[in-house]
Amino acid sequence: MLPDVARAWEHLQRVAQELFTRYGYEPVYTPLFEHTEVFSRGIGEATDIVSKEMYTFEDKGGRSITLRPEGTASVVRSALEHNLTANGAQAKLYYAGPMFRYERPQKGRMRQFWQIGIEVLGAAEPTADAEVIAVLWGYFEALGLPRESMRLLLNSMGDDACRPAYRDGIAAFIRAHSADLCDECDRRAATNPLRAFDCKNPACREVMAGAPLLRDELCEACASHYAAVKTHLDALGIPYVEDSSLVRGLDYYTRTVFEIQVEAGLGSQNAIGGGGRYDRLMEAYGGPATPGLGFALGFERTLLALEAAGVGIPAPPRAEVYVARVDDTVTAEVFGLAQRLREAGIAAELDHQARSLKSQFKQADRLGARFVVIVGPDELAAGEVTLRDMGTKEETRVALGIAVDAVIAALG
Ligand code: HAM
């Protein structure tokens, strides 16, 4: 990431920190790699991520380790390891960093990509679902992405009470239509039938459009949880589209799942962020039953979506003031003044390449400096420097002793 992109990344992280902190989330950093089973057990052996996309290798101690393909498994693993949710405590955490998936690279899909995410552990109430969705939605709005360019998809995956029967029903549906489905979907009947909803093959999509909907077969508890989430979203004025084919690519989900997609700029990789509830994940690691939920958003895709919507990333000037020297008899004063300006909180730059005065002005322009302080032997002899407004080209003399204050006043 060169400075243009790195600056955007820092902006995205700053906006995230500010917003997530307001909602009570605390930062967490997890390792870039974990024991492989953290992901295989958490995300699910039959998922594409675990079965095809992990960077897994043996370390020198013969242990199988994997570069993290996502953050949720690691956050839940560490919360359990460090007892963050002991005695019913709630943990609200956020993270940002690189993730690794061995996918076929294309626009918006890379093998090392960056995510920002949040996780809430210990919260079972549907207000938590609505809050997490509101944070994701609000984050994209805070970045300046217009509402109209986003589509929030919402679904419920059910739970252990209603999903197994539904899963069996879909497996039977797939077997009954296997002649019209691709080989992969056919295999999914045995491994992960709900993933057939996610197949990109048009023939499979057509068949699956006729499959029974989980929404219609949710148990009482899941149906009322789902209804409450929708009520809370309605109250917040967050528009959503119910999509029963939204199954997501990770097996840990229960109940609410969601994704935000954009129309423009991303082609088929149009999900900029997504997440859901995973009430059984901590148990999968041998911990106590602890509800959880969260989201992650992709940095690269968010940038592409912002670009397509014509939203820029704020780029502060690299220098507000440039301190220029007329010749090298005044180098010490120039160096000293630049330092005093920086200590006063002003972005100041000076020449380190023995440039001519003319090219120092050009450099000042390139850096976006609004003022140049010109230090020359004649002015210095009078105890003064010249303050040049780069916009109006107006020049004023000020006493060297008050040059810092004069610059502060001029910058307003
Ligand atoms: P995910 O949907 O797999 O969910 O990834 C979240 C986001 O990461 C996607 O919406 C996308 O923007 C970005 N992303 C994923 N793969 C790539 C890739 N290969 N290249 C570029 N961007 C990518 C999760 O990872 C879950 N851990 C989300 C979650 C948190 N669920 C609950 N808590």
Short mmCIF file of C-alpha atoms and ligand atoms in Angstrom, two decimals:
data_model
loop_
_atom_site.label_atom_id
_atom_site.label_comp_id
_atom_site.label_asym_id
_atom_site.label_seq_id
_atom_site.Cartn_x
_atom_site.Cartn_y
_atom_site.Cartn_z
CA MET A 1 0.00 0.00 0.00
CA LEU A 2 1.68 3.15 -1.18
CA PRO A 3 0.89 6.47 0.55
CA ASP A 4 -2.30 7.26 -1.41
CA VAL A 5 -3.86 3.93 -0.46
CA ALA A 6 -2.29 3.83 3.00
CA ARG A 7 -3.75 7.26 3.73
CA ALA A 8 -7.18 5.97 2.72
CA TRP A 9 -6.69 2.95 4.98
CA GLU A 10 -5.85 5.20 7.92
CA HIS A 11 -8.88 7.35 7.18
CA LEU A 12 -11.13 4.27 7.13
CA GLN A 13 -9.64 3.13 10.42
CA ARG A 14 -10.01 6.56 12.03
CA VAL A 15 -13.67 6.79 11.04
CA ALA A 16 -14.19 3.26 12.37
CA GLN A 17 -12.46 3.97 15.68
CA GLU A 18 -14.48 7.11 16.22
CA LEU A 19 -17.81 5.48 15.38
CA PHE A 20 -17.23 2.13 17.10
CA THR A 21 -16.01 3.84 20.28
CA ARG A 22 -19.26 5.82 20.42
CA TYR A 23 -21.11 2.49 20.45
CA GLY A 24 -18.94 1.15 23.28
CA TYR A 25 -16.56 -1.12 21.34
CA GLU A 26 -12.97 -1.64 22.46
CA PRO A 27 -9.99 -2.48 20.26
CA VAL A 28 -8.52 -5.96 20.08
CA TYR A 29 -5.58 -7.34 18.11
CA THR A 30 -5.39 -11.04 17.39
CA PRO A 31 -2.45 -12.91 15.82
CA LEU A 32 -2.08 -13.19 12.06
CA PHE A 33 -2.05 -16.97 12.38
CA GLU A 34 -3.72 -19.51 14.63
CA HIS A 35 -3.74 -23.27 15.07
CA THR A 36 -5.57 -24.51 11.98
CA GLU A 37 -8.38 -26.06 14.01
CA VAL A 38 -9.44 -22.63 15.31
CA PHE A 39 -10.67 -21.91 11.80
CA SER A 40 -11.66 -25.38 10.66
CA ARG A 41 -13.79 -25.95 13.75
CA GLY A 42 -15.17 -22.41 13.89
CA ILE A 43 -15.86 -21.63 10.24
CA GLY A 44 -16.77 -25.21 9.29
CA GLU A 45 -14.92 -27.96 7.38
CA ALA A 46 -17.40 -27.93 4.50
CA THR A 47 -17.15 -24.20 3.78
CA ASP A 48 -15.20 -22.93 0.77
CA ILE A 49 -12.98 -20.95 3.12
CA VAL A 50 -11.83 -24.00 5.07
CA SER A 51 -11.90 -26.58 2.29
CA LYS A 52 -10.23 -24.52 -0.43
CA GLU A 53 -9.02 -21.10 0.61
CA MET A 54 -6.84 -21.32 3.68
CA TYR A 55 -3.11 -20.71 3.72
CA THR A 56 -2.23 -23.67 5.90
CA PHE A 57 1.26 -24.95 6.58
CA GLU A 58 3.35 -26.78 9.11
CA ASP A 59 5.68 -24.78 11.31
CA LYS A 60 9.08 -26.02 12.44
CA GLY A 61 7.48 -27.71 15.43
CA GLY A 62 5.25 -29.80 13.14
CA ARG A 63 2.09 -27.89 14.13
CA SER A 64 -0.50 -27.05 11.50
CA ILE A 65 -1.01 -23.31 11.43
CA THR A 66 -3.16 -21.13 9.19
CA LEU A 67 -3.03 -17.47 8.21
CA ARG A 68 -6.30 -16.02 9.45
CA PRO A 69 -8.99 -15.95 6.71
CA GLU A 70 -11.24 -13.79 8.92
CA GLY A 71 -11.35 -12.31 12.41
CA THR A 72 -14.37 -13.76 14.19
CA ALA A 73 -12.92 -17.19 14.99
CA SER A 74 -9.81 -15.61 16.53
CA VAL A 75 -11.80 -13.09 18.57
CA VAL A 76 -14.05 -15.79 20.02
CA ARG A 77 -11.07 -18.09 20.66
CA SER A 78 -9.27 -15.32 22.54
CA ALA A 79 -12.37 -14.22 24.47
CA LEU A 80 -12.75 -17.79 25.70
CA GLU A 81 -9.05 -18.18 26.47
CA HIS A 82 -9.00 -14.95 28.49
CA ASN A 83 -12.43 -15.31 30.12
CA LEU A 84 -13.79 -12.07 28.70
CA THR A 85 -17.36 -13.32 28.98
CA ALA A 86 -17.08 -15.19 32.29
CA ASN A 87 -20.11 -14.91 34.58
CA GLY A 88 -22.31 -13.53 31.84
CA ALA A 89 -20.12 -10.49 31.10
CA GLN A 90 -20.55 -8.82 27.74
CA ALA A 91 -17.58 -7.98 25.50
CA LYS A 92 -17.77 -5.49 22.63
CA LEU A 93 -14.67 -5.61 20.50
CA TYR A 94 -13.41 -4.22 17.22
CA TYR A 95 -10.43 -5.07 15.07
CA ALA A 96 -8.77 -4.19 11.80
CA GLY A 97 -6.08 -5.92 9.82
CA PRO A 98 -5.09 -8.17 6.95
CA MET A 99 -6.86 -11.47 6.24
CA PHE A 100 -5.75 -14.19 3.83
CA ARG A 101 -7.81 -16.36 1.51
CA TYR A 102 -6.55 -18.38 -1.42
CA GLU A 103 -9.26 -17.22 -3.80
CA ARG A 104 -9.01 -16.52 -7.53
CA PRO A 105 -8.00 -12.85 -7.60
CA GLN A 106 -10.25 -10.43 -9.44
CA LYS A 107 -11.56 -6.93 -8.93
CA GLY A 108 -12.46 -6.59 -5.25
CA ARG A 109 -11.14 -10.06 -4.42
CA MET A 110 -7.58 -10.52 -3.34
CA ARG A 111 -5.58 -13.10 -1.43
CA GLN A 112 -4.46 -10.64 1.19
CA PHE A 113 -7.19 -8.14 1.95
CA TRP A 114 -8.01 -5.92 4.88
CA GLN A 115 -11.03 -6.11 7.12
CA ILE A 116 -12.46 -3.94 9.84
CA GLY A 117 -14.90 -5.75 12.11
CA ILE A 118 -16.78 -5.74 15.38
CA GLU A 119 -17.97 -8.58 17.60
CA VAL A 120 -20.38 -8.53 20.53
CA LEU A 121 -20.13 -11.51 22.85
CA GLY A 122 -22.67 -12.34 25.52
CA ALA A 123 -25.63 -10.45 24.02
CA ALA A 124 -28.69 -12.48 23.05
CA GLU A 125 -31.23 -9.68 22.66
CA PRO A 126 -32.42 -8.62 19.19
CA THR A 127 -31.45 -5.01 20.01
CA ALA A 128 -27.83 -6.22 19.72
CA ASP A 129 -28.51 -7.46 16.17
CA ALA A 130 -30.05 -4.13 15.23
CA GLU A 131 -27.18 -2.23 16.84
CA VAL A 132 -24.52 -4.20 14.96
CA ILE A 133 -26.35 -3.62 11.68
CA ALA A 134 -26.76 0.08 12.54
CA VAL A 135 -23.01 0.38 13.14
CA LEU A 136 -22.21 -1.17 9.75
CA TRP A 137 -24.78 0.96 7.95
CA GLY A 138 -23.71 4.09 9.86
CA TYR A 139 -20.08 3.42 9.09
CA PHE A 140 -20.62 3.52 5.33
CA GLU A 141 -22.76 6.61 5.75
CA ALA A 142 -20.05 8.26 7.85
CA LEU A 143 -17.60 7.63 5.01
CA GLY A 144 -19.98 9.46 2.70
CA LEU A 145 -21.42 6.54 0.74
CA PRO A 146 -24.91 7.60 -0.35
CA ARG A 147 -27.78 5.53 1.08
CA GLU A 148 -29.20 4.94 -2.39
CA SER A 149 -26.04 3.15 -3.47
CA MET A 150 -26.30 0.58 -0.66
CA ARG A 151 -28.57 -2.41 -0.29
CA LEU A 152 -28.85 -4.12 3.08
CA LEU A 153 -29.88 -7.78 2.75
CA LEU A 154 -31.33 -9.50 5.78
CA ASN A 155 -32.16 -13.11 6.56
CA SER A 156 -32.48 -15.55 9.43
CA MET A 157 -30.56 -18.83 9.37
CA GLY A 158 -32.63 -20.36 12.17
CA ASP A 159 -31.04 -22.31 14.99
CA ASP A 160 -30.53 -25.89 16.16
CA ALA A 161 -34.27 -26.25 16.68
CA CYS A 162 -35.38 -25.42 13.15
CA ARG A 163 -32.39 -25.53 10.83
CA PRO A 164 -31.56 -29.27 10.81
CA ALA A 165 -35.00 -30.20 9.46
CA TYR A 166 -34.80 -27.40 6.92
CA ARG A 167 -31.31 -28.50 5.89
CA ASP A 168 -32.55 -32.03 5.32
CA GLY A 169 -35.41 -30.61 3.29
CA ILE A 170 -33.00 -28.67 1.08
CA ALA A 171 -30.77 -31.72 0.69
CA ALA A 172 -33.80 -33.68 -0.51
CA PHE A 173 -34.76 -30.80 -2.81
CA ILE A 174 -31.25 -30.80 -4.32
CA ARG A 175 -31.31 -34.57 -4.85
CA ALA A 176 -34.71 -34.26 -6.54
CA HIS A 177 -33.33 -31.61 -8.92
CA SER A 178 -29.81 -32.94 -9.30
CA ALA A 179 -30.14 -33.27 -13.09
CA ASP A 180 -30.57 -29.51 -13.39
CA LEU A 181 -27.85 -28.50 -10.91
CA CYS A 182 -24.08 -28.23 -11.29
CA ASP A 183 -21.88 -31.02 -9.87
CA GLU A 184 -20.80 -28.86 -6.98
CA CYS A 185 -24.38 -28.18 -5.89
CA ASP A 186 -25.13 -31.85 -6.27
CA ARG A 187 -22.26 -32.65 -3.90
CA ARG A 188 -23.50 -29.96 -1.52
CA ALA A 189 -26.57 -32.08 -0.78
CA ALA A 190 -24.29 -34.26 1.33
CA THR A 191 -21.93 -31.63 2.75
CA ASN A 192 -23.48 -28.19 3.01
CA PRO A 193 -26.86 -28.04 1.24
CA LEU A 194 -27.67 -24.40 2.12
CA ARG A 195 -24.63 -23.24 0.16
CA ALA A 196 -26.48 -24.20 -3.03
CA PHE A 197 -28.37 -20.93 -2.58
CA ASP A 198 -25.06 -19.15 -3.07
CA CYS A 199 -24.10 -20.83 -6.36
CA LYS A 200 -23.35 -18.33 -9.13
CA ASN A 201 -24.42 -20.72 -11.90
CA PRO A 202 -27.61 -19.29 -13.53
CA ALA A 203 -29.23 -22.73 -13.92
CA CYS A 204 -28.67 -23.48 -10.23
CA ARG A 205 -30.03 -20.08 -9.24
CA GLU A 206 -33.18 -20.76 -11.19
CA VAL A 207 -33.70 -24.15 -9.54
CA MET A 208 -32.91 -22.83 -6.06
CA ALA A 209 -35.38 -19.97 -6.53
CA GLY A 210 -38.06 -22.65 -6.26
CA ALA A 211 -36.66 -24.19 -3.05
CA PRO A 212 -38.56 -23.93 0.24
CA LEU A 213 -37.64 -20.86 2.32
CA LEU A 214 -36.23 -21.12 5.83
CA ARG A 215 -38.10 -17.93 6.65
CA ASP A 216 -41.31 -19.96 6.40
CA GLU A 217 -39.99 -22.76 8.60
CA LEU A 218 -38.37 -20.88 11.47
CA CYS A 219 -39.21 -22.11 14.96
CA GLU A 220 -41.21 -19.84 17.23
CA ALA A 221 -38.15 -18.41 19.05
CA CYS A 222 -36.22 -17.67 15.83
CA ALA A 223 -39.27 -16.15 14.15
CA SER A 224 -39.91 -13.77 17.02
CA HIS A 225 -36.21 -12.83 17.27
CA TYR A 226 -36.17 -12.09 13.55
CA ALA A 227 -39.37 -10.05 13.78
CA ALA A 228 -37.93 -8.00 16.66
CA VAL A 229 -34.73 -7.27 14.73
CA LYS A 230 -36.82 -5.96 11.84
CA THR A 231 -38.92 -3.81 14.19
CA HIS A 232 -35.78 -2.24 15.66
CA LEU A 233 -34.33 -1.59 12.20
CA ASP A 234 -37.61 0.00 11.12
CA ALA A 235 -37.49 2.25 14.19
CA LEU A 236 -33.98 3.35 13.22
CA GLY A 237 -35.11 4.07 9.67
CA ILE A 238 -32.57 1.65 8.21
CA PRO A 239 -33.95 0.18 4.99
CA TYR A 240 -33.40 -3.56 4.40
CA VAL A 241 -34.38 -6.14 1.86
CA GLU A 242 -35.31 -9.59 3.10
CA ASP A 243 -33.42 -12.17 1.10
CA SER A 244 -33.91 -15.80 2.01
CA SER A 245 -31.14 -16.87 -0.33
CA LEU A 246 -28.60 -14.99 1.80
CA VAL A 247 -26.77 -17.87 3.51
CA ARG A 248 -23.22 -16.44 3.84
CA GLY A 249 -20.06 -18.46 3.46
CA LEU A 250 -19.36 -19.41 7.07
CA ASP A 251 -21.02 -22.21 9.01
CA TYR A 252 -21.07 -20.57 12.41
CA TYR A 253 -24.12 -18.44 11.78
CA THR A 254 -27.41 -18.84 13.63
CA ARG A 255 -30.44 -16.59 13.27
CA THR A 256 -29.72 -13.11 11.88
CA VAL A 257 -27.41 -12.75 8.88
CA PHE A 258 -26.94 -9.62 6.80
CA GLU A 259 -24.82 -8.17 4.06
CA ILE A 260 -24.45 -4.73 2.51
CA GLN A 261 -24.04 -4.75 -1.25
CA VAL A 262 -23.41 -1.93 -3.68
CA GLU A 263 -24.57 -1.71 -7.29
CA ALA A 264 -21.65 0.16 -8.77
CA GLY A 265 -17.92 -0.38 -9.02
CA LEU A 266 -17.53 -3.98 -7.90
CA GLY A 267 -19.05 -6.37 -10.42
CA SER A 268 -19.76 -9.75 -8.85
CA GLN A 269 -17.78 -9.01 -5.67
CA ASN A 270 -20.39 -6.50 -4.58
CA ALA A 271 -20.59 -7.29 -0.84
CA ILE A 272 -18.73 -4.55 0.99
CA GLY A 273 -19.55 -5.91 4.43
CA GLY A 274 -21.52 -8.63 6.13
CA GLY A 275 -22.02 -10.55 9.30
CA GLY A 276 -24.49 -12.15 11.60
CA ARG A 277 -25.15 -13.99 14.82
CA TYR A 278 -23.20 -17.07 15.92
CA ASP A 279 -24.72 -18.25 19.18
CA ARG A 280 -23.00 -21.68 19.15
CA LEU A 281 -19.47 -20.65 18.19
CA MET A 282 -17.99 -20.46 21.68
CA GLU A 283 -19.38 -23.89 22.45
CA ALA A 284 -17.63 -25.20 19.35
CA TYR A 285 -14.37 -24.27 21.13
CA GLY A 286 -15.43 -26.10 24.25
CA GLY A 287 -16.63 -22.98 26.06
CA PRO A 288 -19.95 -22.26 27.74
CA ALA A 289 -22.98 -21.35 25.63
CA THR A 290 -22.37 -17.67 24.84
CA PRO A 291 -24.32 -15.77 22.22
CA GLY A 292 -22.34 -13.63 19.82
CA LEU A 293 -22.64 -11.58 16.67
CA GLY A 294 -20.72 -9.12 14.56
CA PHE A 295 -19.71 -8.00 11.11
CA ALA A 296 -16.64 -7.46 8.98
CA LEU A 297 -16.22 -5.11 6.06
CA GLY A 298 -13.63 -5.19 3.32
CA PHE A 299 -11.29 -2.26 2.98
CA GLU A 300 -10.50 -2.70 -0.73
CA ARG A 301 -14.14 -3.14 -1.72
CA THR A 302 -15.17 -0.15 0.37
CA LEU A 303 -12.60 1.97 -1.44
CA LEU A 304 -13.89 0.80 -4.83
CA ALA A 305 -17.46 1.58 -3.77
CA LEU A 306 -16.47 5.06 -2.58
CA GLU A 307 -14.64 5.68 -5.83
CA ALA A 308 -17.64 4.55 -7.91
CA ALA A 309 -19.88 6.87 -5.87
CA GLY A 310 -17.46 9.76 -6.46
CA VAL A 311 -16.64 10.08 -2.75
CA GLY A 312 -13.08 11.22 -2.10
CA ILE A 313 -10.81 10.46 0.83
CA PRO A 314 -9.75 13.63 2.67
CA ALA A 315 -6.08 14.31 1.95
CA PRO A 316 -4.61 16.84 4.40
CA PRO A 317 -1.79 18.97 2.92
CA ARG A 318 1.65 17.51 3.55
CA ALA A 319 2.79 20.95 4.67
CA GLU A 320 0.80 23.98 5.77
CA VAL A 321 3.91 26.13 5.73
CA TYR A 322 7.17 25.86 3.86
CA VAL A 323 10.25 27.54 5.27
CA ALA A 324 12.43 28.61 2.35
CA ARG A 325 15.97 29.88 2.45
CA VAL A 326 17.47 32.41 0.09
CA ASP A 327 21.01 31.04 0.49
CA ASP A 328 22.89 28.72 2.78
CA THR A 329 24.06 31.42 5.18
CA VAL A 330 20.61 31.17 6.82
CA THR A 331 20.28 27.38 7.01
CA ALA A 332 20.45 27.27 10.80
CA GLU A 333 17.62 29.84 11.18
CA VAL A 334 15.48 28.00 8.61
CA PHE A 335 16.00 24.68 10.33
CA GLY A 336 15.28 26.23 13.75
CA LEU A 337 12.12 28.02 12.58
CA ALA A 338 10.72 24.89 10.89
CA GLN A 339 11.27 22.98 14.13
CA ARG A 340 9.52 25.69 16.21
CA LEU A 341 6.54 25.64 13.82
CA ARG A 342 6.28 21.85 14.08
CA GLU A 343 6.47 22.05 17.86
CA ALA A 344 3.62 24.56 17.72
CA GLY A 345 1.52 21.93 15.93
CA ILE A 346 1.90 23.21 12.36
CA ALA A 347 2.85 20.92 9.49
CA ALA A 348 6.02 22.61 8.25
CA GLU A 349 8.53 21.51 5.66
CA LEU A 350 11.92 22.74 4.53
CA ASP A 351 14.42 21.89 1.85
CA HIS A 352 16.91 19.08 2.44
CA GLN A 353 18.19 18.97 -1.14
CA ALA A 354 19.93 22.34 -1.61
CA ARG A 355 17.21 23.49 -4.03
CA SER A 356 17.14 26.96 -5.55
CA LEU A 357 14.62 29.42 -4.10
CA LYS A 358 12.45 28.98 -7.20
CA SER A 359 12.31 25.24 -6.85
CA GLN A 360 11.63 25.57 -3.12
CA PHE A 361 8.51 27.56 -4.08
CA LYS A 362 7.52 24.81 -6.51
CA GLN A 363 8.05 22.21 -3.83
CA ALA A 364 5.94 24.28 -1.40
CA ASP A 365 3.15 24.28 -3.99
CA ARG A 366 3.38 20.54 -4.55
CA LEU A 367 3.09 19.93 -0.81
CA GLY A 368 0.00 22.13 -0.60
CA ALA A 369 1.57 24.81 1.64
CA ARG A 370 -0.59 27.91 2.04
CA PHE A 371 2.33 30.06 3.19
CA VAL A 372 6.05 30.21 2.62
CA VAL A 373 8.29 31.84 5.16
CA ILE A 374 11.26 33.24 3.24
CA VAL A 375 14.45 33.58 5.22
CA GLY A 376 17.22 35.63 3.61
CA PRO A 377 20.40 37.35 4.82
CA ASP A 378 19.03 40.88 4.26
CA GLU A 379 15.78 40.26 6.14
CA LEU A 380 17.64 38.45 8.89
CA ALA A 381 20.02 41.37 9.33
CA ALA A 382 16.89 43.40 10.18
CA GLY A 383 15.65 40.61 12.48
CA GLU A 384 12.81 39.79 10.13
CA VAL A 385 11.50 37.16 7.71
CA THR A 386 9.03 37.42 4.81
CA LEU A 387 5.67 35.69 4.96
CA ARG A 388 4.34 34.90 1.48
CA ASP A 389 0.71 33.92 0.92
CA MET A 390 0.86 31.28 -1.82
CA GLY A 391 -2.71 32.04 -2.89
CA THR A 392 -2.59 35.83 -3.24
CA LYS A 393 1.24 36.03 -3.68
CA GLU A 394 1.13 38.86 -1.13
CA GLU A 395 4.26 39.27 0.97
CA THR A 396 4.61 40.81 4.44
CA ARG A 397 7.61 41.23 6.67
CA VAL A 398 7.38 39.96 10.25
CA ALA A 399 9.86 39.92 13.10
CA LEU A 400 11.64 36.55 13.38
CA GLY A 401 10.79 36.43 17.10
CA ILE A 402 7.06 36.37 16.40
CA ALA A 403 7.19 34.40 13.13
CA VAL A 404 5.51 31.34 14.64
CA ASP A 405 2.64 33.41 16.03
CA ALA A 406 2.33 35.28 12.74
CA VAL A 407 2.04 31.97 10.85
CA ILE A 408 -0.56 30.68 13.30
CA ALA A 409 -2.57 33.91 12.88
CA ALA A 410 -2.23 33.79 9.08
CA LEU A 411 -3.40 30.16 8.96
CA GLY A 412 -6.41 31.19 10.99
P1 HAM B 1 -17.13 -12.29 5.01
O1 HAM B 1 -18.42 -11.99 4.37
O2 HAM B 1 -16.44 -13.54 4.61
O3 HAM B 1 -17.42 -12.31 6.57
O4 HAM B 1 -16.14 -11.10 4.81
C1 HAM B 1 -16.51 -9.78 5.16
C2 HAM B 1 -16.09 -8.82 4.08
O5 HAM B 1 -14.70 -8.96 3.81
C3 HAM B 1 -16.76 -9.02 2.75
O6 HAM B 1 -18.02 -8.40 2.71
C4 HAM B 1 -15.79 -8.35 1.80
O7 HAM B 1 -16.01 -6.95 1.78
C5 HAM B 1 -14.45 -8.63 2.45
N1 HAM B 1 -13.77 -9.76 1.77
C6 HAM B 1 -13.95 -11.07 1.96
N2 HAM B 1 -13.14 -11.80 1.17
C7 HAM B 1 -12.41 -10.91 0.46
C8 HAM B 1 -11.37 -11.02 -0.54
N3 HAM B 1 -10.90 -12.19 -0.93
N4 HAM B 1 -10.88 -9.87 -1.07
C9 HAM B 1 -11.34 -8.66 -0.67
N5 HAM B 1 -12.29 -8.50 0.26
C10 HAM B 1 -12.83 -9.60 0.83
C11 HAM B 1 -16.48 -12.55 7.53
O8 HAM B 1 -15.30 -12.55 7.33
C12 HAM B 1 -17.07 -12.70 8.91
N6 HAM B 1 -15.96 -12.89 9.86
C13 HAM B 1 -17.92 -11.49 9.28
C14 HAM B 1 -18.48 -11.59 10.64
C15 HAM B 1 -18.02 -10.99 11.76
N7 HAM B 1 -19.53 -12.31 10.98
C16 HAM B 1 -19.76 -12.16 12.27
N8 HAM B 1 -18.82 -11.38 12.74
#
